[in-house]
Amino acid sequence: MHWLRQLLGSTRSGSATAQWRQDWSAAAAALDAAAAGALRERLAQLVSAPDDDLEIEREMLDGLEQLLRFAADAAAHGLPAVATGHRVVGADRCHFSAPVSMPDDPAQPSGRLLLTNTRAVFVGGSRGITLPWHAVAQPVQNDRDLILVRIDGAALHRFRCNSYEDVLTASFVARRLAGGRRV
């Protein structure tokens, strides 16, 4: 439940790395390229900090920079169409596909998350999950997790991505496709 406490605002405080992560989250939410540049400079200064292994923060920053490029391209040309051979996509247009796991499921299945123009689909494990966008509240990104909550509150689905680039892109696409609805 650490991820839920973090999502609700309880984070370790006082360290420069914690502040960097908060600023990174704000830059990712705002798609702020200037903040990304400042974060890169601050990260270079943190490298000399004792006992700070910043590999994850470097991955976070790389993911943010990829997101900024993706968002700019989507603004200019629309969401990209991703070729996929999955039959579950059918006639839908797929805009995102990446390997994920579902850490809250007792079996913790691994599979693939597909975000199409009409729905989010998880293919993997013993059962698939399909969530139409009209039933999804505002998608939430937390660390490497994309969280989709049904508008009626009946279910919460947490998909763990393998990289920050994947989760940031998935979150961006999901927000765009869900239409900004809120619970």
Backbone as a ProteinNet text record, in pm:
[ID]
protein_1_A
[PRIMARY]
MHWLRQLLGSTRSGSATAQWRQDWSAAAAALDAAAAGALRERLAQLVSAPDDDLEIEREMLDGLEQLLRFAADAAAHGLPAVATGHRVVGADRCHFSAPVSMPDDPAQPSGRLLLTNTRAVFVGGSRGITLPWHAVAQPVQNDRDLILVRIDGAALHRFRCNSYEDVLTASFVARRLAGGRRV
[TERTIARY]
79.5	0	83.8	216.7	305.2	266.4	232.9	199.8	74	-22.4	-143.8	-115.1	-32.3	5.6	77.7	165.2	239.2	143.8	46.4	-51.5	-133	-162.2	-242.5	-161.5	-30.5	48.9	146.7	151.4	246.4	376.9	478.9	609.3	714.8	830.3	937.9	974.2	1005.5	1033.6	1172.7	1222.5	1348	1467.5	1460.6	1578.6	1568.7	1683.6	1688.7	1632.3	1652.3	1599.2	1446.9	1388.7	1242.9	1186	1252.1	1205.5	1218.4	1327.6	1347.5	1233.5	1195.9	1087.4	954.4	928.8	805.1	803.6	916.9	925.8	914.2	969.8	956.4	808.9	735.7	593.1	516.4	547.8	481.2	516.1	641.1	682.5	615.3	602.3	537.1	389.1	324.1	181.5	156.5	248.1	231.4	293.1	365.7	440.8	531.3	607.8	690.6	834.7	867.5	1001.5	1108.4	1076.7	1174.9	1208.3	1107.8	1131.2	1215.4	1195	1274.7	1422.7	1453.4	1592.1	1650.9	1573.4	1619.6	1637.5	1550.5	1562.4	1690.3	1728.3	1852.1	1972.3	1972.4	2082	2086.6	1971.2	1966.6	2009.9	1975.1	2014.6	2165.8	2227.5	2374.1	2437.3	2376.2	2427.2	2404.2	2295.8	2265.6	2359.8	2423.3	2512.3	2622.7	2665.2	2773.2	2723.5	2591.7	2537.7	2573.8	2611.8	2650	2529.7	2553.7	2454.2	2332	2339	2226.5	2255.8	2182.2	2187.8	2075.9	2111.9	2014.1	1976.8	1997	1964	1815.6	1729.1	1585.4	1550.1	1610.6	1583.1	1628.5	1739.6	1784	1681	1630.2	1526.6	1400.6	1365.2	1248.3	1265.1	1383	1409.6	1408.8	1469.4	1465.6	1321.2	1240.1	1098.9	1023.9	1052.9	989.3	1027.2	1154.1	1197.6	1133.5	1118.9	1049.7	903.2	840.5	700.5	683.7	773.9	764	769.3	856.9	863.1	734.6	686.2	563.6	445.2	433.2	322	326.9	446.7	460.1	417.8	459.5	422	270.7	212.4	67.8	-9.3	43.4	-22.4	-21.1	88.4	101.4	28.5	26.9	-23.1	-131.6	-167.8	-264.3	-192.9	-266.8	-207.1	-163.9	-49.7	-1.8	-85.3	-91	-152	-40.3	-59.7	40.5	-6.3	77	42.8	53.3	-51.5	-50.7	-120.3	-74.2	-135.1	-238.5	-269.1	-365	-506.5	-570.9	-708.2	-804.7	-774.8	-867.6	-886.1	-791.9	-804	-914.5	-933.3	-1039.3	-1027.6	-1136.9	-1140.5	-1094.8	-1063.8	-1017.2	-882.1	-852.4	-720.6	-639.5	-528	-444.2	-347.2	-339.1	-250.6	-134.5	-139.2	-32.6	-33.8	86.3	101.3	233.3	227.1	349	325.6	435	421.9	397.7	308.3	275.8	249	237.9	190.4	79.7	7.6	-99.5	-63.7	6.1	57.5	-49.2	-170.7	-274.8	-351.9	-339.1	-403.9	-323.9	-388.8	-315	-216.3	-249.4	-160	-52.4	-65.1	25.8	60.1	-43.2	-17.9	60.1	137.7	206.1	135.2	139.1	73.2	102.7	8.7	24.1	-94.8	-65.6	-169.2	-180.6	-301	-330.6	-432.1	-401.4	-493.7	-541.7	-670.4	-727	-815.8	-868.7	-955.3	-1084.9	-1122.5	-1248	-1231.7	-1112.6	-1101	-956.8	-939.7	-812.2	-828.7	-728.2	-737	-608.9	-624.9	-511.7	-527.2	-423.5	-420.8	-308.2	-344.1	-243	-303.4	-227.5	-276.9	-394.5	-474.1	-586.5	-709.8	-711.4	-827.5	-782.6	-851.7	-824.6	-916	-881.8	-962.4	-987.6	-1110.9	-1146.5	-1223.1	-1176.8	-1242.5	-1272.6	-1399.7	-1430.2	-1399.7	-1352.1	-1310.5	-1424.5	-1548.1	-1659.4	-1684.4	-1628	-1645.4	-1524.6	-1422.3	-1298.9	-1295.1	-1268.4	-1246	-1106.5	-1065.9	-934.4	-824.6	-746.8	-634.7	-528.4	-460.8	-360.4	-229.4	-119.7	13.9	79.8	135.5	209.1	329.2	448.7	571.6	558	575.6	563.5	424.6	328	192.6	96.6	12.8	-101.1	-222.8	-302.1	-418.9	-543.3	-630.9	-757.3	-869.4	-953.7	-1065.6	-1193.4	-1285.3	-1415.6	-1489.4	-1566.9	-1643.6	-1737.2	-1795.6	-1888.7	-1817	-1682.6	-1604.6	-1604.9	-1661.8	-1674	-1539.9	-1441.2	-1313.3	-1200.1	-1084.3	-960	-862.4	-801.4	-704.6	-570.7	-469.3	-334.3	-246.4	-186.5	-96.2	44.6	137.7	275.9	354.8	408.2	489	634.8	710.2	851.3	941.8	892.1	976	891	957.1	887.7	841.7	917.1	873.1	738.9	725.6	599	484.1	505.6	395.1	355.8	452.2	418.5	343	386.9	317.9	178.3	167.1	36.1	-58.9	-9.6	-91.5	-138.8	-48	-82.7	-191.2	-171.6	-267.9	-401.4	-397.5	-521.2	-599.3	-530.3	-599.7	-665.2	-595.2	-649.2	-773.9	-766.7	-875.7	-993.5	-966.7	-1074.9	-1148.2	-1090.1	-1158	-1159	-1071.5	-1059.6	-1172.2	-1250	-1357.2	-1296.5	-1370.2	-1326.4	-1436.7	-1392.7	-1489.1	-1565.1
-119.9	0	126.4	110.3	226.4	314.7	253.5	331.2	415.3	361.8	437	555.8	535.5	648.2	755.1	710.5	805.7	881.3	809.3	871.5	976.5	950.3	1042.8	1155.3	1158.4	1272.9	1249.3	1132.1	1105.6	1054.6	1137.2	1097.1	1133.5	1071.5	1110.3	1254.7	1326.4	1468	1499.3	1613.1	1660.1	1631.6	1535	1506.8	1578.7	1609.8	1675.9	1585.2	1454.2	1359.3	1357.2	1361.3	1363.3	1489.3	1602.9	1727.2	1719.5	1660.7	1643.4	1560.6	1452.5	1366.2	1440.9	1523.6	1602.5	1699.4	1762.6	1856.1	1782.4	1661.6	1578.3	1547	1509.5	1478.6	1599.3	1716.1	1838.2	1866.8	1848.5	1871.7	1772.5	1647	1546	1577.6	1619.6	1653	1774.4	1871.3	1995	1988.5	1879.3	1868.5	1990.5	2020.1	2140.3	2111.1	2149	2123.7	2204	2325.5	2407.8	2343.6	2292.4	2225.5	2099.6	2030.3	1909.8	1945.6	2056.1	2100.1	2133.4	2201.3	2235.4	2108.7	2011.5	1885.7	1812.4	1819.2	1754.4	1819.3	1952.2	2022.4	1986.6	1983.5	1948.7	1805	1716.2	1576.3	1562.5	1639.8	1636.8	1681.4	1775.1	1819.6	1714.5	1638.2	1535	1415.8	1397.8	1283.8	1281.5	1397	1402.8	1383.3	1374.2	1355.9	1216.8	1207	1077	983.1	856.8	751.2	767.5	845.8	859.6	784.6	677.1	603.7	660.8	728	804.2	737.5	607.2	537	552.8	539.2	551.9	694	792.6	931.1	960.3	902	919.2	858.8	740.8	677.6	764.3	821.8	909.7	1029.1	1089.3	1206.1	1168.4	1056.5	1010.5	988	928.6	906.2	1036.2	1135.8	1267.1	1330.3	1322.9	1382.1	1310.5	1177.6	1102.4	1144.3	1161.6	1204.6	1340.4	1431.8	1564.6	1556.3	1470.4	1451.5	1386.7	1285.3	1216.2	1312.7	1393.4	1488.7	1593.3	1640.8	1739.3	1677.4	1553.8	1484.7	1459.9	1421.8	1398.7	1528.2	1640.1	1768.7	1806	1772.9	1808.4	1711	1582.4	1480.4	1389.9	1408.5	1319.4	1199.6	1120	1001	904.7	842	750	621.9	559.6	427.2	325.8	229.7	127.5	-2.4	-58.4	-186	-296.9	-376.8	-489.3	-607.6	-725.2	-845.8	-906.6	-838.5	-894.5	-892.8	-1009	-1019.9	-937.6	-919.9	-848.9	-704.4	-650.1	-512	-499.6	-603.2	-601.5	-483.1	-410.2	-295.3	-166.2	-173.2	-53.8	-7.5	118.7	173.7	174	103.4	94.1	212.1	277	392.8	366.7	254.8	223.2	73.5	17.9	-124.3	-141.7	-206.4	-230.6	-346.6	-415	-519.6	-457.1	-519.1	-473.3	-594.8	-569.4	-670.4	-607	-691.8	-643.2	-683.1	-596.2	-632.9	-655.2	-606.9	-623.4	-753.9	-817.7	-946.8	-1053.1	-1143.3	-1245.1	-1325.3	-1348.5	-1422.6	-1333.3	-1201.3	-1102.6	-1134	-1142.9	-1180.8	-1074.8	-1122.4	-1034.8	-1048.7	-943.8	-945.9	-818.7	-777.7	-659.6	-568.2	-438.5	-336.6	-270.6	-271.9	-209.3	-98.1	21	132.9	167.2	142.1	167.4	290.6	327.5	444.8	424.7	299.8	276.1	218.6	159	89.8	62.7	28	-22.3	-173.1	-248.2	-394.1	-450.4	-541.2	-616.1	-758.6	-806.8	-943.2	-1013.8	-1116.3	-1191.1	-1261	-1351.8	-1425.5	-1513.3	-1548	-1637.8	-1566.3	-1434.4	-1360	-1223.7	-1176.7	-1043.9	-942.2	-817.9	-708.1	-609.6	-565.8	-464.2	-353.7	-231.7	-115.2	-14.6	7.1	110	247.8	337.9	470.2	547.5	527.6	601.6	560.4	446.8	399.8	428.6	495.1	519.9	664.3	678.7	811.8	857.2	971.9	1025.4	924.7	879.8	788.5	857.4	778.4	831.9	756.8	830	770.3	788.2	679.1	684.2	592	648.3	572.8	502.5	370.3	298	238.4	286.9	232.2	327	267.4	337.2	282.3	370.9	330.4	380.2	284.6	316.7	280.6	377.2	357.4	375	281.8	295.1	415.6	482.2	598.3	560.7	441.7	398.7	351.4	351.7	311.5	161.8	84.8	-59.9	-131.5	-75.6	-145.4	-45.8	-86.3	-13.6	-113.2	-75.3	-162.1	-91	-157.7	-100.6	-184.3	-117.7	-181.9	-130.3	-218.9	-179.8	-192.7	-80.8	-77.9	-109.5	-145.7	-180.1	-57.7	56.3	175.7	300.5	407.7	535.3	587.8	561.9	603.7	540.2	410.5	342.1	397.6	414.7	459.3	603.5	688.9	827.3	834.8	756.9	754.9	696.7	584.2	521.9	617.8	688.1	782.3	896.6	949	1056	1009.5	892.5	838.7	811.2	749.3	716.6	842.2	945.2	1070.5	1128.9	1125.5	1177.2	1097.7	965.2	880.7	878.6	892.5	894	1027.4	1126	1254.2	1343.4	1315.5	1404.4	1395	1286.3	1269.7	1251.9	1293.4	1278.9	1209.9	1140.4	1071.9	1174.3
0	0	0	-6.3	-14.2	-132	-244.5	-363.4	-340.1	-259.9	-234	-142.9	-39	48.3	-32.9	-123.4	-205.9	-297.8	-354.3	-442.5	-368.6	-242.8	-163.4	-102.5	-130.1	-90.2	21.2	76.2	183.5	123.7	121.9	70.2	172.7	158.9	250.3	220.3	320.4	299.3	350	306.3	359.7	271.9	184.2	103	-31.4	-85.2	-215.8	-323.9	-308.4	-406.6	-401.2	-282.2	-268.9	-333.1	-312.7	-374	-525.9	-573.9	-717.8	-776.3	-706.6	-754.3	-756.7	-657.2	-657.4	-775.4	-800.8	-913.3	-1046.6	-1052.4	-1173.4	-1198.7	-1093.8	-1108.4	-1161.4	-1109.2	-1155.3	-1301.2	-1339.2	-1478.2	-1572.4	-1529.9	-1612.9	-1630.1	-1522.7	-1529.8	-1619.1	-1614.3	-1691	-1830.1	-1860.5	-1987	-2004.3	-1901.9	-1894.6	-1938.1	-2061	-2115	-2041.4	-2002.6	-1930.4	-1795.8	-1729.2	-1601	-1620.6	-1731.7	-1758.6	-1770.6	-1836	-1846.1	-1710.1	-1628.8	-1493.6	-1409.3	-1427.4	-1353.8	-1392.5	-1520	-1564.4	-1495.8	-1487.3	-1419.2	-1270.8	-1205.5	-1063.1	-1039.5	-1131.5	-1116.5	-1124.1	-1211.5	-1221.3	-1088.7	-1019.9	-889.1	-781.4	-792	-693.3	-703	-818.1	-837.5	-733.8	-691.3	-593.2	-449.9	-432.1	-297.4	-245.8	-118.4	-62.2	-53	-77.8	-62.8	-151.9	-255.9	-347.1	-475.5	-497.2	-622.6	-708.5	-814.6	-892.4	-1024.9	-1034	-1157.8	-1192.1	-1094.1	-1118.2	-1160.4	-1096.7	-1133.4	-1276.4	-1317.4	-1457.2	-1553.2	-1516.7	-1600.1	-1602.9	-1488.7	-1481.6	-1574.3	-1571.5	-1655.1	-1803	-1838.1	-1977.2	-2022.2	-1933.9	-1965.2	-1986.5	-1902.9	-1917.2	-2050.4	-2086.8	-2213.6	-2332.6	-2323.3	-2429.1	-2435.7	-2318.8	-2314.7	-2381.4	-2355.2	-2415.6	-2567.6	-2619.3	-2765.4	-2817.4	-2745.7	-2785.1	-2785.9	-2679.7	-2668.7	-2779	-2811.7	-2920.1	-3053.1	-3076.7	-3199.7	-3203.9	-3089.6	-3083.5	-3106.3	-3056.9	-3078.8	-3226.4	-3293.3	-3435	-3526.8	-3490.6	-3584.7	-3526.5	-3402.6	-3337.6	-3277.1	-3201.9	-3141.5	-3250.8	-3233.5	-3337.7	-3339.8	-3454.3	-3467.9	-3451.4	-3360.9	-3333	-3396.6	-3482.7	-3544.6	-3440.9	-3432.8	-3339.5	-3404.5	-3372.3	-3426.7	-3333.9	-3224	-3128.9	-3186	-3180.2	-3230.9	-3146	-3017.5	-2930.5	-2974.2	-3047.8	-3093.9	-3197.6	-3277.2	-3377.7	-3470.9	-3485.9	-3576.8	-3508.2	-3379	-3307.2	-3362.1	-3338.7	-3370.6	-3241.2	-3239.2	-3119.6	-3116.4	-2999.2	-2983.1	-2888.4	-2816.5	-2722.1	-2695.8	-2684.1	-2651.7	-2578.4	-2461.9	-2383.8	-2288.1	-2251.3	-2150.1	-2012.6	-1935.1	-1800.3	-1712.1	-1584.1	-1489.9	-1406.8	-1335	-1246.7	-1103.6	-1031.4	-899.1	-792.5	-812.2	-711.3	-726.1	-840.5	-863.6	-787.9	-716	-640.6	-727	-853.4	-943.1	-1003.6	-987.4	-1044.3	-1190.3	-1276.1	-1414.9	-1491.3	-1585.9	-1681.1	-1814	-1889.7	-2019.5	-2095.1	-2175.1	-2258.3	-2237.7	-2221.3	-2212.3	-2348.5	-2400.9	-2529.8	-2505.6	-2553.1	-2541.4	-2680.9	-2704.5	-2837	-2831.1	-2944.5	-2949	-2870.9	-2838.3	-2767	-2626.7	-2595	-2467.6	-2429.2	-2302	-2251.1	-2237.9	-2285.9	-2285.1	-2224.8	-2127	-2073.8	-2123.3	-2192.3	-2242.1	-2169.7	-2090.4	-2017.2	-1898.6	-1841.6	-1727.1	-1765.3	-1666.6	-1690.8	-1743.8	-1732	-1780.5	-1832.5	-1930.8	-1983.7	-1917.6	-1933.3	-1879.3	-1992	-2003.3	-2101	-2030.2	-2047	-1988	-2098.6	-2131.1	-2230.9	-2174.3	-2258	-2210.8	-2145.9	-2192.6	-2131.9	-1986.4	-1942.9	-1805.3	-1716.9	-1771.7	-1697.4	-1648.5	-1518.7	-1462.4	-1504.1	-1461.1	-1494.3	-1460.9	-1557.5	-1529.9	-1444.7	-1361.2	-1270.3	-1291.6	-1295	-1302.7	-1167.6	-1115.2	-988.9	-1002	-992.9	-1018.8	-1153.5	-1157.2	-1284.8	-1304.8	-1229.4	-1235.5	-1306.8	-1391.6	-1449.6	-1377.7	-1319.2	-1243.1	-1315.9	-1346.9	-1412.4	-1315.4	-1285.3	-1193.7	-1274.3	-1255.1	-1321.2	-1263.4	-1343.5	-1298.9	-1185.1	-1192.9	-1088.6	-962	-963.1	-847.1	-821.9	-913.6	-894.5	-899.2	-967.5	-978.9	-999.1	-951.4	-971.6	-1033.6	-1143.2	-1209.6	-1213.2	-1157.6	-1154.9	-1245.1	-1343.3	-1438.5	-1414.5	-1387.1	-1361.8	-1492.3	-1536.9	-1659.3	-1625.4	-1726.2	-1708	-1707.1	-1754.4	-1761.4	-1738.9	-1701.4	-1685.7	-1820.8	-1925.3	-2058.3	-2090.7	-2065.2	-2093.9	-2010.3	-1878.9	-1794.4	-1825.8	-1854.2	-1887.6	-2019.4	-2117.8	-2246.4	-2231	-2158.5	-2137	-2065.5	-1965.5	-1891.5	-1980.8	-2062.8	-2155.8	-2252.1	-2311.3	-2408.4	-2339.3	-2221.7	-2149.7	-2113.8	-2067.7	-2035.8	-2159.7	-2269.5	-2394.8	-2437.1	-2427.6	-2472.9	-2376	-2246.2	-2147.2	-2147.2	-2210.1	-2225.3	-2102.4	-2005.8	-1891.4	-1790.5	-1794.2	-1695.1	-1556.1	-1456.7	-1317.4	-1238.3	-1132.4	-1044.8	-965.6
[MASK]
+++++++++++++++++++++++++++++++++++++++++++++++++++++++++++++++++++++++++++++++++++++++++++++++++++++++++++++++++++++++++++++++++++++++++++++++++++++++++++++++++++++++++++++++++++++++

